[in-house]
Amino acid sequence: MTDTTDSVIRHTAFGEGTPIVLIHGYTVDHRVLLPLEPVFAGRPGWRRLYLDLPGHGASPRLPGPTSATALAEAVFRWIDAEVGDRPFAVVGQSFGGQLARAVTARYGEQVLGSALLVPVVRWGEDRTLPGETVVERDQELLDRLPDGPDRELFGYVMARLTEPGWELFEQFVLPGRRAHDQPAAAELEADFLLPHWPEHRAPQHRGRHLLVTTRQDGLVGWRDQLALLDHYPRMAATVLDGAGHNPQVECAKTVRGLVGGWLDGLDR
């Protein structure tokens, strides 16, 4: 079900109960997080709210310039309207992980906890990136794929460049990639980080938190994210091997296990 409100943010909702807000990354849409849905099959009582950020998926771009700050403010307005004062949890992937951190800082104890999947922490030359980002390569497949942005992105965000990897990429990553607003994305790329780490202006959050990174993430890396542990006293951290920038797609079963354990530990 997709909302029909006047908000610039559209969302897809499943289930009933405590809200959990799921925020995708840059130039994709909510479909990149749908591999998490089986986590909830045996866990009733969660209303999953999968956002399409402005300029992504079904959501129109912002009326003004697009920046990390502007998108964070749009998410805050959406939460105020859709969630209100109810306790909720938040999941953020990549750029959405940066926004999820801002949500936790903004709403404080109203947030039960967060799950951060390969979150953006640093950007540009400040990033610490791994030297090796591919663990399996099917060269015959790559030779068959036409040159272009789809093939390039596949090699950039996935660690297993194989037929099964391409099928997952086509199902969960490409649809959002092809739907995003390119001028808005260019604006965001030029203003990609919030002015300050959200944690630096907020007290330590004592809810349950989960950090999932991967050894082969060529986009945000994994070392920089470990600094978040200092700001979340009850954060569990896992560095996975054998996946790139979309671990919830590439190693869905493992990530679902981690997210399920996190959900079970939240105090509702």
Coordinates of C-alpha atoms in Angstrom, one line a residue:
M1 CA 0.0 0.0 0.0
T2 CA 1.4 3.4 -1.0
D3 CA 0.2 6.6 0.7
T4 CA -1.7 9.4 -1.1
T5 CA -1.0 12.3 1.2
D6 CA 0.4 15.6 0.1
S7 CA 3.8 14.8 1.5
V8 CA 6.8 14.8 -0.9
I9 CA 7.6 11.4 0.6
R10 CA 5.6 8.4 -0.6
H11 CA 5.8 5.2 1.4
T12 CA 4.8 1.5 1.1
A13 CA 3.4 0.0 4.3
F14 CA 2.9 -3.6 5.5
G15 CA 1.6 -5.0 8.7
E16 CA 0.1 -3.3 11.8
G17 CA 1.6 -2.4 15.2
T18 CA 4.7 -0.4 16.3
P19 CA 6.0 1.7 13.4
I20 CA 9.4 0.9 11.9
V21 CA 10.7 3.4 9.4
L22 CA 13.0 2.0 6.7
I23 CA 15.1 4.5 4.7
H24 CA 17.0 3.5 1.5
G25 CA 20.2 4.9 0.0
Y26 CA 21.2 7.2 -2.8
T27 CA 19.7 6.8 -6.3
V28 CA 17.7 3.7 -5.4
D29 CA 14.3 3.3 -3.7
H30 CA 12.5 1.3 -1.1
R31 CA 12.8 -1.9 -3.1
V32 CA 16.4 -2.2 -2.1
L33 CA 15.3 -3.0 1.4
L34 CA 12.5 -5.4 0.6
P35 CA 14.7 -8.4 1.1
L36 CA 14.3 -7.7 4.8
E37 CA 10.5 -8.4 4.7
P38 CA 10.8 -12.2 5.6
V39 CA 12.2 -11.0 9.0
F40 CA 8.7 -10.0 10.0
A41 CA 6.9 -13.2 9.0
G42 CA 7.3 -14.6 12.5
R43 CA 7.3 -11.3 14.3
P44 CA 3.8 -9.7 14.3
G45 CA 3.2 -6.3 15.7
W46 CA 5.4 -4.2 13.4
R47 CA 4.1 -1.8 10.8
R48 CA 6.8 -1.5 8.2
L49 CA 7.0 1.9 6.5
Y50 CA 9.3 1.8 3.5
L51 CA 10.1 5.3 2.4
D52 CA 10.9 6.6 -1.1
L53 CA 13.0 9.7 -0.4
P54 CA 12.2 12.8 -2.3
G55 CA 13.5 12.5 -5.9
H56 CA 13.6 8.7 -5.6
G57 CA 11.1 6.0 -6.5
A58 CA 7.6 7.3 -6.4
S59 CA 8.4 10.5 -4.5
P60 CA 8.8 13.8 -6.4
R61 CA 11.9 15.8 -5.9
L62 CA 11.9 18.6 -3.3
P63 CA 10.6 22.0 -4.6
G64 CA 13.9 23.6 -3.6
P65 CA 17.5 22.5 -3.8
T66 CA 18.3 18.9 -2.8
S67 CA 20.8 18.4 0.0
A68 CA 21.4 16.0 2.9
T69 CA 20.0 18.6 5.3
A70 CA 16.9 19.2 3.1
L71 CA 16.2 15.5 2.9
A72 CA 16.6 15.0 6.6
E73 CA 14.1 17.8 7.3
A74 CA 11.7 16.2 4.8
V75 CA 12.0 12.9 6.7
F76 CA 11.4 14.7 10.0
R77 CA 8.2 16.3 8.7
W78 CA 7.0 13.0 7.4
I79 CA 7.6 11.3 10.7
D80 CA 5.8 14.1 12.6
A81 CA 2.8 13.6 10.3
E82 CA 2.7 9.8 9.9
V83 CA 4.2 8.5 13.2
G84 CA 3.4 11.4 15.6
D85 CA 4.4 10.8 19.2
R86 CA 4.3 7.0 19.1
P87 CA 7.5 5.0 19.8
F88 CA 9.1 3.7 16.6
A89 CA 12.3 2.0 15.3
V90 CA 14.3 3.0 12.3
V91 CA 16.4 1.2 9.7
G92 CA 18.7 3.0 7.3
Q93 CA 20.9 1.7 4.4
S94 CA 23.8 3.7 3.0
F95 CA 22.8 7.4 2.7
G96 CA 19.6 6.3 4.5
G97 CA 21.8 5.2 7.4
Q98 CA 23.0 8.8 7.7
L99 CA 19.4 10.0 7.8
A100 CA 18.5 7.2 10.4
R101 CA 21.2 8.5 12.6
A102 CA 19.8 12.0 12.3
V103 CA 16.3 10.6 13.2
T104 CA 17.6 9.0 16.3
A105 CA 19.4 12.2 17.4
R106 CA 16.2 14.3 16.7
Y107 CA 13.6 12.1 18.3
G108 CA 15.7 10.7 21.2
E109 CA 14.0 8.3 23.5
Q110 CA 11.0 8.1 21.2
V111 CA 13.3 5.9 19.0
L112 CA 13.4 2.4 20.3
G113 CA 16.6 1.7 18.3
S114 CA 18.2 1.7 14.9
A115 CA 19.6 -0.8 12.4
L116 CA 22.3 0.8 10.2
L117 CA 23.2 -1.1 7.1
V118 CA 26.5 0.1 5.5
P119 CA 25.7 3.7 6.7
V120 CA 27.3 6.7 5.2
V121 CA 29.7 8.2 7.8
R122 CA 32.4 9.9 5.8
W123 CA 32.5 10.8 2.1
G124 CA 34.9 11.7 -0.6
E125 CA 38.6 11.5 0.1
D126 CA 37.8 11.2 3.9
R127 CA 36.5 7.7 3.4
T128 CA 38.6 4.6 4.3
L129 CA 37.9 2.1 1.6
P130 CA 39.0 -1.5 1.2
G131 CA 41.6 -2.5 -1.4
E132 CA 39.6 -5.5 -2.6
T133 CA 35.9 -5.3 -3.4
V134 CA 35.2 -8.4 -5.5
V135 CA 35.2 -11.9 -4.2
E136 CA 33.8 -13.7 -7.2
R137 CA 33.7 -12.7 -10.9
D138 CA 32.0 -14.4 -13.8
Q139 CA 33.8 -12.8 -16.7
E140 CA 31.6 -14.5 -19.3
L141 CA 28.6 -12.8 -17.7
L142 CA 30.3 -9.5 -17.6
D143 CA 31.3 -9.8 -21.2
R144 CA 27.6 -10.4 -22.1
L145 CA 26.4 -7.4 -20.3
P146 CA 26.2 -4.2 -22.4
D147 CA 28.5 -1.4 -21.5
G148 CA 26.8 1.3 -19.6
P149 CA 25.8 2.6 -16.2
D150 CA 23.9 -0.5 -15.2
R151 CA 27.0 -2.8 -15.7
E152 CA 29.2 -0.2 -14.1
L153 CA 27.1 0.1 -11.0
F154 CA 26.8 -3.7 -10.7
G155 CA 30.6 -4.0 -10.5
Y156 CA 30.8 -1.1 -8.1
V157 CA 28.2 -2.1 -5.4
M158 CA 28.2 -5.9 -5.6
A159 CA 31.0 -8.2 -4.4
R160 CA 29.8 -11.3 -6.3
L161 CA 29.7 -10.5 -10.0
T162 CA 27.8 -13.7 -11.0
E163 CA 24.5 -14.7 -12.6
P164 CA 22.7 -15.0 -9.2
G165 CA 24.2 -11.6 -8.2
W166 CA 23.0 -10.0 -11.4
E167 CA 19.5 -11.3 -10.9
L168 CA 19.4 -9.9 -7.4
F169 CA 20.8 -6.6 -8.6
E170 CA 18.2 -6.5 -11.4
Q171 CA 15.3 -7.2 -8.9
F172 CA 16.2 -4.9 -6.0
V173 CA 18.7 -2.3 -7.1
L174 CA 18.1 -1.4 -10.8
P175 CA 14.3 -0.5 -10.5
G176 CA 15.1 2.4 -8.1
R177 CA 18.2 3.4 -10.0
R178 CA 16.2 3.8 -13.1
A179 CA 13.4 5.8 -11.4
H180 CA 15.4 8.4 -9.6
D181 CA 15.5 12.1 -10.5
Q182 CA 18.9 12.7 -12.0
P183 CA 19.1 16.5 -11.5
A184 CA 18.1 16.2 -7.9
A185 CA 20.7 13.4 -7.4
A186 CA 23.4 15.6 -8.9
E187 CA 22.4 18.3 -6.4
L188 CA 22.6 15.8 -3.5
E189 CA 25.9 14.5 -4.6
A190 CA 27.3 18.0 -4.2
D191 CA 25.9 18.4 -0.7
F192 CA 25.9 14.8 0.5
L193 CA 26.8 15.0 4.2
L194 CA 25.0 16.6 7.1
P195 CA 26.9 19.6 8.5
H196 CA 27.7 17.7 11.7
W197 CA 27.6 14.1 12.8
P198 CA 24.1 13.8 14.3
E199 CA 25.6 12.0 17.4
H200 CA 27.8 15.0 18.2
R201 CA 24.8 17.2 19.1
A202 CA 22.8 14.6 21.0
P203 CA 23.2 12.6 24.2
Q204 CA 24.2 8.9 23.9
H205 CA 21.2 6.9 22.9
R206 CA 20.7 3.9 25.1
G207 CA 18.3 1.9 22.9
R208 CA 19.4 -1.2 21.0
H209 CA 21.3 -0.5 17.9
L210 CA 22.7 -2.7 15.1
L211 CA 25.6 -1.8 12.7
V212 CA 26.2 -4.1 9.7
T213 CA 29.2 -3.4 7.4
T214 CA 31.0 -5.4 4.8
R215 CA 34.7 -6.0 4.1
Q216 CA 34.1 -5.6 0.3
D217 CA 32.1 -2.3 0.4
G218 CA 33.8 -0.1 -2.2
L219 CA 31.4 2.8 -1.6
V220 CA 31.5 3.6 2.2
G221 CA 34.0 1.0 3.5
W222 CA 33.7 -0.4 7.0
R223 CA 36.4 1.1 9.2
D224 CA 34.9 4.5 9.5
Q225 CA 31.6 3.1 10.7
L226 CA 33.2 1.5 13.8
A227 CA 33.6 5.0 15.3
L228 CA 29.8 5.0 15.8
L229 CA 30.2 2.5 18.6
D230 CA 31.4 5.3 20.9
H231 CA 28.1 7.0 20.6
Y232 CA 25.7 4.0 21.1
P233 CA 26.5 2.1 24.3
R234 CA 24.3 -0.8 23.2
M235 CA 25.2 -1.1 19.6
A236 CA 26.1 -4.5 18.2
A237 CA 28.5 -4.4 15.2
T238 CA 29.1 -7.0 12.5
V239 CA 31.6 -6.8 9.6
L240 CA 30.5 -9.3 7.0
D241 CA 32.8 -10.9 4.4
G242 CA 31.6 -11.8 0.9
A243 CA 29.2 -8.9 0.3
G244 CA 29.5 -5.3 -1.1
H245 CA 27.3 -2.3 -0.6
N246 CA 24.0 -4.1 -0.5
P247 CA 24.4 -6.9 2.1
Q248 CA 20.6 -7.1 2.7
V249 CA 20.5 -8.1 -1.0
E250 CA 23.7 -10.2 -1.5
C251 CA 23.6 -12.1 1.8
A252 CA 20.0 -11.6 2.8
K253 CA 19.7 -14.6 5.0
T254 CA 22.6 -13.5 7.2
V255 CA 21.4 -9.9 7.4
R256 CA 17.9 -11.0 8.2
G257 CA 19.2 -13.1 11.1
L258 CA 21.0 -10.0 12.5
V259 CA 18.1 -7.7 12.0
G260 CA 15.7 -10.3 13.6
G261 CA 17.9 -10.5 16.7
W262 CA 18.0 -6.7 16.9
L263 CA 14.2 -6.6 16.7
D264 CA 13.8 -9.2 19.4
G265 CA 15.9 -7.1 21.7
L266 CA 13.9 -3.8 21.3
D267 CA 11.9 -2.8 24.3
R268 CA 8.4 -2.1 23.2

